[in-house]
PDB file of C-alpha atoms and ligand atoms in Angstrom:
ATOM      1  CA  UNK A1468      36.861  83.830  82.406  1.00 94.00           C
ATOM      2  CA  UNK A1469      36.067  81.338  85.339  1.00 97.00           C
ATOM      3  CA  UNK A1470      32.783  82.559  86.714  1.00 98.00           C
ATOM      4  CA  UNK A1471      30.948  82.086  89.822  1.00 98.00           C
ATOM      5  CA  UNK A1472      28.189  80.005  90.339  1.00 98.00           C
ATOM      6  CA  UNK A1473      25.946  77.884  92.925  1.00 98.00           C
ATOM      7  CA  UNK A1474      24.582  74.546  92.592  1.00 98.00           C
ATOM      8  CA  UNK A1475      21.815  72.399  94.181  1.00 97.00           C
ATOM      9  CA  UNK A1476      20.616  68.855  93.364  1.00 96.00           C
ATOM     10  CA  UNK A1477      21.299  65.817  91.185  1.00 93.00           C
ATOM     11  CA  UNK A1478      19.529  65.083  88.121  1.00 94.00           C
ATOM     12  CA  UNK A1479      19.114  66.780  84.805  1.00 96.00           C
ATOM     13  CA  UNK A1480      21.352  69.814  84.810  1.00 98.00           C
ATOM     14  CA  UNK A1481      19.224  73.073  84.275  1.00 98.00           C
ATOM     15  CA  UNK A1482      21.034  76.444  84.250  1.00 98.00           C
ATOM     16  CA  UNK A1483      19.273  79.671  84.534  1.00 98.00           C
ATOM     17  CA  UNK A1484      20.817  82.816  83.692  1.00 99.00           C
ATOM     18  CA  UNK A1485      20.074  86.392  85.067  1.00 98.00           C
ATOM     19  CA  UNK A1486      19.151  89.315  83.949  1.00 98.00           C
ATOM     20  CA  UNK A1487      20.405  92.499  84.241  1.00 98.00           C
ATOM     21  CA  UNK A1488      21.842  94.134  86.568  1.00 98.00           C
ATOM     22  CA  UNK A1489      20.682  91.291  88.641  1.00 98.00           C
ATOM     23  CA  UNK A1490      23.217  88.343  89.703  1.00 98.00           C
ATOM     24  CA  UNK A1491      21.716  84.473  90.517  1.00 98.00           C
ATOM     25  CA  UNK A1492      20.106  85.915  93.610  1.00 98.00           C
ATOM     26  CA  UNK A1493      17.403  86.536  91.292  1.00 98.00           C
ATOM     27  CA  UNK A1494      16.801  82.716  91.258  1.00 98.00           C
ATOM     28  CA  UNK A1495      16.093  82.594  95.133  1.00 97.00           C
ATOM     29  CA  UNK A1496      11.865  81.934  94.881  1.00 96.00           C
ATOM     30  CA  UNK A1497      12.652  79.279  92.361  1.00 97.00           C
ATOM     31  CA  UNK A1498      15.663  76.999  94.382  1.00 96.00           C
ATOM     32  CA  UNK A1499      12.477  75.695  96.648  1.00 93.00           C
ATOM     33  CA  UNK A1500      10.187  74.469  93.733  1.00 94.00           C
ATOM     34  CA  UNK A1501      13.009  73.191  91.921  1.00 95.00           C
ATOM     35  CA  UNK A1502      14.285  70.923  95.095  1.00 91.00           C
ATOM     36  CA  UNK A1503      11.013  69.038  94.354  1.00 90.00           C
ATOM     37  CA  UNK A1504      12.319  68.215  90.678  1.00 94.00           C
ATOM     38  CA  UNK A1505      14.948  65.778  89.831  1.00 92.00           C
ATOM     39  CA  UNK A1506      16.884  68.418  88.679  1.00 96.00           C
ATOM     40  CA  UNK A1507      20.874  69.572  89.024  1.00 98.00           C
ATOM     41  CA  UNK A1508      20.007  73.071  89.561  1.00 98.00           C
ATOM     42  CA  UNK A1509      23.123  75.469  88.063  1.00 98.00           C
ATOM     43  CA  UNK A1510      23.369  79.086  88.904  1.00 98.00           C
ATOM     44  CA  UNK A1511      25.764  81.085  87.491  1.00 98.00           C
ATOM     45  CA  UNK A1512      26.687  85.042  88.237  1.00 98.00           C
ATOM     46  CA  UNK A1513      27.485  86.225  84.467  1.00 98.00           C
ATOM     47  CA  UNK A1514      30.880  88.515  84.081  1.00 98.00           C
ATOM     48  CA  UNK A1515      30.403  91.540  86.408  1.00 97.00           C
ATOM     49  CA  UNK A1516      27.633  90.789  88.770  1.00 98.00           C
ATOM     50  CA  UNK A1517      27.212  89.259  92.145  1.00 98.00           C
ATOM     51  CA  UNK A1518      30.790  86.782  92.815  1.00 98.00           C
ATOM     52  CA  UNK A1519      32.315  87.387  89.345  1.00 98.00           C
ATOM     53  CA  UNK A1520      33.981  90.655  89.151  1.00 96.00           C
ATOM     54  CA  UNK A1521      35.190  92.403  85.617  1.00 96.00           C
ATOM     55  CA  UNK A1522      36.421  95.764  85.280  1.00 93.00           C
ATOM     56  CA  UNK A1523      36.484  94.829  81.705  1.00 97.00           C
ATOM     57  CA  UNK A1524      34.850  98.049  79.125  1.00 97.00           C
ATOM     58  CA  UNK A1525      32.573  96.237  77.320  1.00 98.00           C
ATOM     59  CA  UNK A1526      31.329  92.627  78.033  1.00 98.00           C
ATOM     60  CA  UNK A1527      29.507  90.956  75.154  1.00 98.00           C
ATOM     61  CA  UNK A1528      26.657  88.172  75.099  1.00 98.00           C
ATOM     62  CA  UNK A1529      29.447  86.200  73.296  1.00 98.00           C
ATOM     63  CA  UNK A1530      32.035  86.317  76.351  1.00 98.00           C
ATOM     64  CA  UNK A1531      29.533  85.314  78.403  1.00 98.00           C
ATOM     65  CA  UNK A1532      28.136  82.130  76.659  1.00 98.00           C
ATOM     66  CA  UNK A1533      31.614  81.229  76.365  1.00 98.00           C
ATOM     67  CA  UNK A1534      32.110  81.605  79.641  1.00 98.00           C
ATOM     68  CA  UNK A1535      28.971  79.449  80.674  1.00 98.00           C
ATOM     69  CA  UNK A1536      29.903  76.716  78.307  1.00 98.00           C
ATOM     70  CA  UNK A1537      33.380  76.520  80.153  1.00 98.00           C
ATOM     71  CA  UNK A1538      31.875  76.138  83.055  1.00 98.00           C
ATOM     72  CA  UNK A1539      29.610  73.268  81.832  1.00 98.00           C
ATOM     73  CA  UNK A1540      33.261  71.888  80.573  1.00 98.00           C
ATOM     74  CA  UNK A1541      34.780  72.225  84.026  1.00 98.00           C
ATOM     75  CA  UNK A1542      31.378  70.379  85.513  1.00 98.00           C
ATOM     76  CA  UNK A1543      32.079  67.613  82.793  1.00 98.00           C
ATOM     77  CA  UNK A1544      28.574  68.264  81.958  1.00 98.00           C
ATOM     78  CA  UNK A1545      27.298  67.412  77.935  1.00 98.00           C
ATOM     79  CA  UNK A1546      23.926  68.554  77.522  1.00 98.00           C
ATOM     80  CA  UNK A1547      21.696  70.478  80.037  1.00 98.00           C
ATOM     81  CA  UNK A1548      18.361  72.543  79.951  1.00 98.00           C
ATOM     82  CA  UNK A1549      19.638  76.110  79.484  1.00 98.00           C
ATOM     83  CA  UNK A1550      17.628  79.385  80.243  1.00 98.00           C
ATOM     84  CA  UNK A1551      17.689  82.665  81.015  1.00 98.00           C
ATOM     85  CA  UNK A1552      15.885  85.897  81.969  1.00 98.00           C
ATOM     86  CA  UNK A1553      16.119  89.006  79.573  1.00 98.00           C
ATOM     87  CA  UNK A1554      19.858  89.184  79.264  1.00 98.00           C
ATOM     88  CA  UNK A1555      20.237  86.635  80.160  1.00 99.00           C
ATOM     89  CA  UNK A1556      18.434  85.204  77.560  1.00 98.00           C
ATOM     90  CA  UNK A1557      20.205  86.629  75.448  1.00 98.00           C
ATOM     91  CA  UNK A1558      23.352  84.994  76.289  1.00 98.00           C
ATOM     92  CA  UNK A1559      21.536  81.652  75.943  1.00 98.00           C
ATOM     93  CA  UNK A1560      20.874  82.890  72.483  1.00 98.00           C
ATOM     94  CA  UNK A1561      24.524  83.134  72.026  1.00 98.00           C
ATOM     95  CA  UNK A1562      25.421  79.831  73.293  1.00 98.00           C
ATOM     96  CA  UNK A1563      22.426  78.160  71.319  1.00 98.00           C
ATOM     97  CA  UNK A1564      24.520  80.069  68.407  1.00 98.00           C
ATOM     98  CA  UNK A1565      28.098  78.819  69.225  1.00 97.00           C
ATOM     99  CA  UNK A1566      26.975  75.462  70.662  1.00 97.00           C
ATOM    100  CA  UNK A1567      23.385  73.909  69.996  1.00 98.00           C
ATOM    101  CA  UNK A1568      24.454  70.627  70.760  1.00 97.00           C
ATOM    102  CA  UNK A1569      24.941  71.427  74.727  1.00 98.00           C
ATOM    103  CA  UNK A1570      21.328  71.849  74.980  1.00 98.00           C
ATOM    104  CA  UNK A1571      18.706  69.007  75.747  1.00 98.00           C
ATOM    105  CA  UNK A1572      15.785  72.343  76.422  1.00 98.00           C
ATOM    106  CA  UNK A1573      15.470  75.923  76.286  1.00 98.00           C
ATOM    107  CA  UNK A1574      13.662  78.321  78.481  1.00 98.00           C
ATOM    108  CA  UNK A1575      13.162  81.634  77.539  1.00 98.00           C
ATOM    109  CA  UNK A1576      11.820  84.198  79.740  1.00 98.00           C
ATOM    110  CA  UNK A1577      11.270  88.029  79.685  1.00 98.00           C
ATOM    111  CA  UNK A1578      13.935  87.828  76.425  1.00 98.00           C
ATOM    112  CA  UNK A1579      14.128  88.941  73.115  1.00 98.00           C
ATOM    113  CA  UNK A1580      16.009  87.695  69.805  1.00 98.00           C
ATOM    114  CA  UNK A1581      16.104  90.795  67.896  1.00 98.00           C
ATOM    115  CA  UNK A1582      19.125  92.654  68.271  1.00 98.00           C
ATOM    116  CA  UNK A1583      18.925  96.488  69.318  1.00 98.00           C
ATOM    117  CA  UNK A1584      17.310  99.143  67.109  1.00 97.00           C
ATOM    118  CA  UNK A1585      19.012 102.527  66.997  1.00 98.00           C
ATOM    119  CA  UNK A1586      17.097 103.943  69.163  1.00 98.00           C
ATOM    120  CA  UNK A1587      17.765 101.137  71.909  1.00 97.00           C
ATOM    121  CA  UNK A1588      21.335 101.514  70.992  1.00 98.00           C
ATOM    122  CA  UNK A1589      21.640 105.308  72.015  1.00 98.00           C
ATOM    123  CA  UNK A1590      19.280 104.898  74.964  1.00 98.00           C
ATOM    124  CA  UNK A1591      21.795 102.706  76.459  1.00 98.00           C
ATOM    125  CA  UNK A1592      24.431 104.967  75.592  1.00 98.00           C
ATOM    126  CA  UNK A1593      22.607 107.973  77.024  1.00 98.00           C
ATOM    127  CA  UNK A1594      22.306 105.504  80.393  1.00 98.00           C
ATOM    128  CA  UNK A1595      25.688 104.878  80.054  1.00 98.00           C
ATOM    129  CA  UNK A1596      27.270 108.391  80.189  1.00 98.00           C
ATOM    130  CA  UNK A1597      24.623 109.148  83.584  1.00 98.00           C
ATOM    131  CA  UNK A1598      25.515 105.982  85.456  1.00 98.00           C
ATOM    132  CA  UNK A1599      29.445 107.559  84.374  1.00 98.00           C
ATOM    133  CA  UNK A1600      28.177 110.800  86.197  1.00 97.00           C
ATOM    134  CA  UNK A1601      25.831 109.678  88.930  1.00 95.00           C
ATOM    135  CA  UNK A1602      27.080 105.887  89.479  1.00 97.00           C
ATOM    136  CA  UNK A1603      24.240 102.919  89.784  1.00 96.00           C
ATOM    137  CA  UNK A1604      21.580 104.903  90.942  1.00 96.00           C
ATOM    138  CA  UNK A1605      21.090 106.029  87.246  1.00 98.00           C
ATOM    139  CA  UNK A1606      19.735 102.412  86.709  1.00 98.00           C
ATOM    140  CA  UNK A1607      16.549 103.056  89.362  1.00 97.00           C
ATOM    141  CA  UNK A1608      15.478 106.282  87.591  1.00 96.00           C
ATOM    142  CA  UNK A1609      15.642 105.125  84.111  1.00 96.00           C
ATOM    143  CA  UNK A1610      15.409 101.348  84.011  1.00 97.00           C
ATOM    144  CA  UNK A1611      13.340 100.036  87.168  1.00 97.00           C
ATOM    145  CA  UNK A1612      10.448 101.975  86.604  1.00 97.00           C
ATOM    146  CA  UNK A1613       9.666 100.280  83.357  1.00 96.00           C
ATOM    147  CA  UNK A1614      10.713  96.942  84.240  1.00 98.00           C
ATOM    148  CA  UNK A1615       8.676  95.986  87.406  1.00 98.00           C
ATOM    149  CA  UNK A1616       4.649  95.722  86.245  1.00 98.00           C
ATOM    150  CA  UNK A1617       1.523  97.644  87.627  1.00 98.00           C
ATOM    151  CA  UNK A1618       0.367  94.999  89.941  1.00 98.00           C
ATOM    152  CA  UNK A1619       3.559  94.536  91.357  1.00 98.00           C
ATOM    153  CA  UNK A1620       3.979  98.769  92.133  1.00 98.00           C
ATOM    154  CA  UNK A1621       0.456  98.698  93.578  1.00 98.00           C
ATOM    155  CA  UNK A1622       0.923  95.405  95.888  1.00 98.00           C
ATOM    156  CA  UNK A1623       4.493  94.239  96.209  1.00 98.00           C
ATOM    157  CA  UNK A1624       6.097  97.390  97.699  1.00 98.00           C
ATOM    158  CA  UNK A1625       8.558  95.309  99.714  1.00 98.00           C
ATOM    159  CA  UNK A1626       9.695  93.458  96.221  1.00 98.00           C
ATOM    160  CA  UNK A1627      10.023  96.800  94.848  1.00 98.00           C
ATOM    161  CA  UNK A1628      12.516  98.368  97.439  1.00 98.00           C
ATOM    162  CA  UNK A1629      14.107  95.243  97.157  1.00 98.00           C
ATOM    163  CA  UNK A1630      15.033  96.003  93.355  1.00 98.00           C
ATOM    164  CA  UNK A1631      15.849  99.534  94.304  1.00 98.00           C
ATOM    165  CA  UNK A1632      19.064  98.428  96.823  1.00 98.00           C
ATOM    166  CA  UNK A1633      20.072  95.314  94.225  1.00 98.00           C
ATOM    167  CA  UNK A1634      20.320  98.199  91.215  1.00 98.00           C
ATOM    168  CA  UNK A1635      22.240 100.142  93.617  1.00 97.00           C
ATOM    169  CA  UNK A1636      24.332  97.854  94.734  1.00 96.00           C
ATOM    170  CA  UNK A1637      25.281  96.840  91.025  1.00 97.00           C
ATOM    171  CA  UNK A1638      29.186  97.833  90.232  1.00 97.00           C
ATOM    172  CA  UNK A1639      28.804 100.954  87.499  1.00 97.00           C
ATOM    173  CA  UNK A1640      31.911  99.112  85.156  1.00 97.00           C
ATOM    174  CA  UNK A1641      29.636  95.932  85.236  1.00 97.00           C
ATOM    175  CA  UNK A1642      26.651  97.891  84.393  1.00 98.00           C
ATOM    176  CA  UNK A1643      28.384  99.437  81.728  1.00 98.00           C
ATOM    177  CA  UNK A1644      30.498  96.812  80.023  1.00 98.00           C
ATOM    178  CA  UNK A1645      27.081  94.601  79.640  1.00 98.00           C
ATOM    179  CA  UNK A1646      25.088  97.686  78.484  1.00 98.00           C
ATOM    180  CA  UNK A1647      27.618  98.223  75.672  1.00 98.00           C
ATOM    181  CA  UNK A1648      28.123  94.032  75.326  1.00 98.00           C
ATOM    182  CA  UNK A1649      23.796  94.193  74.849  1.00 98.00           C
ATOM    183  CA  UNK A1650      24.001  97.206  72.400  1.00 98.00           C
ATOM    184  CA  UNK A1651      26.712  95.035  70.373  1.00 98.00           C
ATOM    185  CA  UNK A1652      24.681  91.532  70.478  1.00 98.00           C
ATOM    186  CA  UNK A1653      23.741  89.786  66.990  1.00 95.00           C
ATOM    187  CA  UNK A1654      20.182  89.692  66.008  1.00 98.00           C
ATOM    188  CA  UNK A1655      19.647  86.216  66.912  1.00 98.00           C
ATOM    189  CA  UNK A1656      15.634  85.409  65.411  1.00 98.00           C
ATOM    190  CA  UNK A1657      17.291  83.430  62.756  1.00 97.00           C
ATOM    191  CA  UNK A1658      18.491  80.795  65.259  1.00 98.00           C
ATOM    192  CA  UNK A1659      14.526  80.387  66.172  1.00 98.00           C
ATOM    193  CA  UNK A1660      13.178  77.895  63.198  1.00 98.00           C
ATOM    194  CA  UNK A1661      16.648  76.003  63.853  1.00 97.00           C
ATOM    195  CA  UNK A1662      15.693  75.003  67.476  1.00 98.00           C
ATOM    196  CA  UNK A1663      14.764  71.132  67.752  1.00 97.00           C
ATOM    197  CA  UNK A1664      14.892  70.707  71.514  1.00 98.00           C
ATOM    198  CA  UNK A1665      11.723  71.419  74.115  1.00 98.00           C
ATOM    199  CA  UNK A1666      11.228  74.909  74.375  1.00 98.00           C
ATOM    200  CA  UNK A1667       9.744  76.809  76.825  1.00 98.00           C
ATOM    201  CA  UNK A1668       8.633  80.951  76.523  1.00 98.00           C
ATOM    202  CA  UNK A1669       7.967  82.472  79.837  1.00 98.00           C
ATOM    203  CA  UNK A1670       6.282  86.110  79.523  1.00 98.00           C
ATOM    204  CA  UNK A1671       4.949  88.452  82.017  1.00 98.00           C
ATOM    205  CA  UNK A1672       1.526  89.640  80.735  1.00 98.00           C
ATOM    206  CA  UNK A1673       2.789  93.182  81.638  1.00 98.00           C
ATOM    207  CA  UNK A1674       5.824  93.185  80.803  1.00 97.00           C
ATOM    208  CA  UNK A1675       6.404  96.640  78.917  1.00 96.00           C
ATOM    209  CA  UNK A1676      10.490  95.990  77.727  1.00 96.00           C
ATOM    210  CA  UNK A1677      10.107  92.477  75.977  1.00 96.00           C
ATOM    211  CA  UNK A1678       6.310  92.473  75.699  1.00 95.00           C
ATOM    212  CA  UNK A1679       4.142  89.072  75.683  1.00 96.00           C
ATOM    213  CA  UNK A1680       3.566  89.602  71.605  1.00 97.00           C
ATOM    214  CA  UNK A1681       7.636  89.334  71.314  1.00 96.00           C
ATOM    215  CA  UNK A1682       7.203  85.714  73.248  1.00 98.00           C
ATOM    216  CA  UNK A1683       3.814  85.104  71.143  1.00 98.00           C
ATOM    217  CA  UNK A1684       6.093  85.560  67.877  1.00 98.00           C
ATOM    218  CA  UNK A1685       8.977  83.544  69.276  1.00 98.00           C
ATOM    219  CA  UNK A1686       6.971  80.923  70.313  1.00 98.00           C
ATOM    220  CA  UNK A1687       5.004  80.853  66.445  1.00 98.00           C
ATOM    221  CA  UNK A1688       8.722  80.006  64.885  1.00 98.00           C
ATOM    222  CA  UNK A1689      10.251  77.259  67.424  1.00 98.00           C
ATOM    223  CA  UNK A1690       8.458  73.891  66.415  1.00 97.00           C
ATOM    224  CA  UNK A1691       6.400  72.534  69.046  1.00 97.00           C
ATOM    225  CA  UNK A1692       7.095  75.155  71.653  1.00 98.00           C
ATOM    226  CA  UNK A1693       5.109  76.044  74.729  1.00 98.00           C
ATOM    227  CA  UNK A1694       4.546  79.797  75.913  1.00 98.00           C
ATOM    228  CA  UNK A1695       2.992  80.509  79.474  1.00 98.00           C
ATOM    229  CA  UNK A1696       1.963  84.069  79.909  1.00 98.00           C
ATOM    230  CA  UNK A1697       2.330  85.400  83.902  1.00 98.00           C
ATOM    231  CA  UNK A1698      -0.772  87.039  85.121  1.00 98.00           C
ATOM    232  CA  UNK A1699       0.017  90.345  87.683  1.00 98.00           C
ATOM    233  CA  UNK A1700       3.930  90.173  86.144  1.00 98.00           C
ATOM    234  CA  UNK A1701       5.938  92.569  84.156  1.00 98.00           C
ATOM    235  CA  UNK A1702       9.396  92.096  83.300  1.00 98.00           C
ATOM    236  CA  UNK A1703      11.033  90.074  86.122  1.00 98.00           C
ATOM    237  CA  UNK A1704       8.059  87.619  86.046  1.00 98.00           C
ATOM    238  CA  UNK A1705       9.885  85.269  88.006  1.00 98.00           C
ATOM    239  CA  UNK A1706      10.136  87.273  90.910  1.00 98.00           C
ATOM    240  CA  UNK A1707       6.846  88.949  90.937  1.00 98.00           C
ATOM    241  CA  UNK A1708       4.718  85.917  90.448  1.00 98.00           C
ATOM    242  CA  UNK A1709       6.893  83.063  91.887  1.00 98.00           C
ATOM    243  CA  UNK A1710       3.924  80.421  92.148  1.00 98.00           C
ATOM    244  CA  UNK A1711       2.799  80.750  88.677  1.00 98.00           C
ATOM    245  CA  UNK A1712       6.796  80.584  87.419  1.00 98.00           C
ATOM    246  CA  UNK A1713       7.302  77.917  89.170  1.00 98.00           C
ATOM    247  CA  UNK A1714       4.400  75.909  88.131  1.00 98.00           C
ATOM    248  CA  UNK A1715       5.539  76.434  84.488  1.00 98.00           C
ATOM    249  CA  UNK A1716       9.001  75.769  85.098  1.00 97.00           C
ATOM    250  CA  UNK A1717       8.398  72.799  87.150  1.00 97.00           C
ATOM    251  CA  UNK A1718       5.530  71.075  84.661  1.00 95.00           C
ATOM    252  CA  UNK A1719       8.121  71.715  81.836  1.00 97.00           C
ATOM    253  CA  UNK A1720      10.571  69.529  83.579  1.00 96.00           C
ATOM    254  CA  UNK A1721       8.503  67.285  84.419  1.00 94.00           C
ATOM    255  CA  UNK A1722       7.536  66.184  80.688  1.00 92.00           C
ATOM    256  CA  UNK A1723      11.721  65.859  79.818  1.00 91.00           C
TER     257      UNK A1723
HETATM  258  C1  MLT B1974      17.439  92.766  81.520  1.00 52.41           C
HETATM  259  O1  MLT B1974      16.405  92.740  82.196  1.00 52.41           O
HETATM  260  O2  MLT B1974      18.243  91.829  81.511  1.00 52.41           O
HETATM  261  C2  MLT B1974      17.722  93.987  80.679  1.00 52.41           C
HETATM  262  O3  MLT B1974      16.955  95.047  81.114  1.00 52.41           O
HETATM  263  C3  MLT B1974      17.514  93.708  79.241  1.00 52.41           C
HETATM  264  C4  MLT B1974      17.759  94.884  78.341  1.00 52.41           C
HETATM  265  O4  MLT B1974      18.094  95.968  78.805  1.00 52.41           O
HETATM  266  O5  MLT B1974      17.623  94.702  77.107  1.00 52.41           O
END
């Protein structure tokens, strides 16, 4: 599928994928920091979210990695620093899988490499059949609560209500065809002692869905790695503590 996307700058290419049910809006605090880095900054909105529409049942982690490395194909671009937030780490994951040779760095943030346990799985099928009965707003009750951290709750009310209108502006079929595509994605942890390019773990220090021990354990298996912890941040660490996720993004860069 050709997907959307955005793109700023020359220099290294560096694509950063979303999470969910986000789209590359999420990316917004980071565009200035990263205009100060000689960077070719790529953006793209994964199947289903923001410009690139599906209406497909399930989307996997596979279809979208494929989708991201046809884009790098139609930007005649090799090798590039690939990243992603939560799912969309995930789908960098999968790409790493189906093509490690397209990446000259890694940055993982907010992201696990362990596939679903059970319990995950029918969680996300339980969300699934309420966001069938009671559209988006299914994915504020049960999913934004635990995402966004304390400190964010208590201080960043605006951020907060922000969230609230993006998850209810999400299309339900999207929402549901990546749920399903997460509950079906391969354990990837075995990919981790494999990695040979810089790597980079990002972790919000309060981030209760992909917890900093998950990035202290991913970052003990990739050779050489470096893993910055975000103080005040749960999940979406980039876009509760932009300074400090900046500042490791933009260091990491700057020692390619
Ligand atoms: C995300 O933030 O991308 C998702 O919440 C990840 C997940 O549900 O596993």
């Amino acid at each position: 599928m050709q997907i959307e996307y955005e793109e700023h700058g020359d220099g290294i290419p560096l694509v950063l994928l979303h999470a969910f049910p986000l789209s590359r809006r999420m990316w917004e605090p980071q565009k200035k920091a990263l205009e100060r880095v000689n960077v070719r900054l790529i953006l793209p909105d994964l199947r289903g979210f923001g410009e690139t529409k599906s209406t497909a049942d399930t989307n996997t982690m596979d279809e979208m990695a494929g989708d991201v490395a046809d884009l790098l194909d139609r930007l005649e671009i090799e090798k590039a620093i690939i990243g992603g937030l939560s799912m969309g780490g995930y789908v960098t994951f999968a790409l790493y899988r189906l093509d490690p040779g397209r990446f000259s760095g890694l940055i993982l943030c907010d992201t696990a490499c362990a596939a679903d346990t059970d319990e995950k799985r029918e969680n996300r099928f339980k969300l699934i059949k309420k966001i069938e009965g009671s559209g988006s707003q299914a994915l504020i009750e049960n999913m934004l609560p635990m995402l966004v951290g304390k400190y964010t709750k208590e201080n960043n009310p605006e951020l907060y209500a922000d969230l609230e209108q993006r998850f209810a502006g999400t299309d339900p079929q999207a929402a549901i065809g990546a749920l399903r595509g997460m509950a079906a994605r391969n354990d990837s942890c075995d990919l981790l002692s494999e990695i040979d390019v810089p790597t980079l773990f990002i972790f919000g220090e309060e981030d209760e869905l992909t917890d900093a021990d998950m990035g202290r354990k991913m970052h003990s298996r990739v050779n050489g790695s470096e893993l910055c912890l975000i103080r005040n941040a749960g999940h979406y660490s980039n876009l509760e503590q932009p300074e400090q996720f900046d500042q490791a993004i933009v260091s990491f860069i700057n020692r390619q």
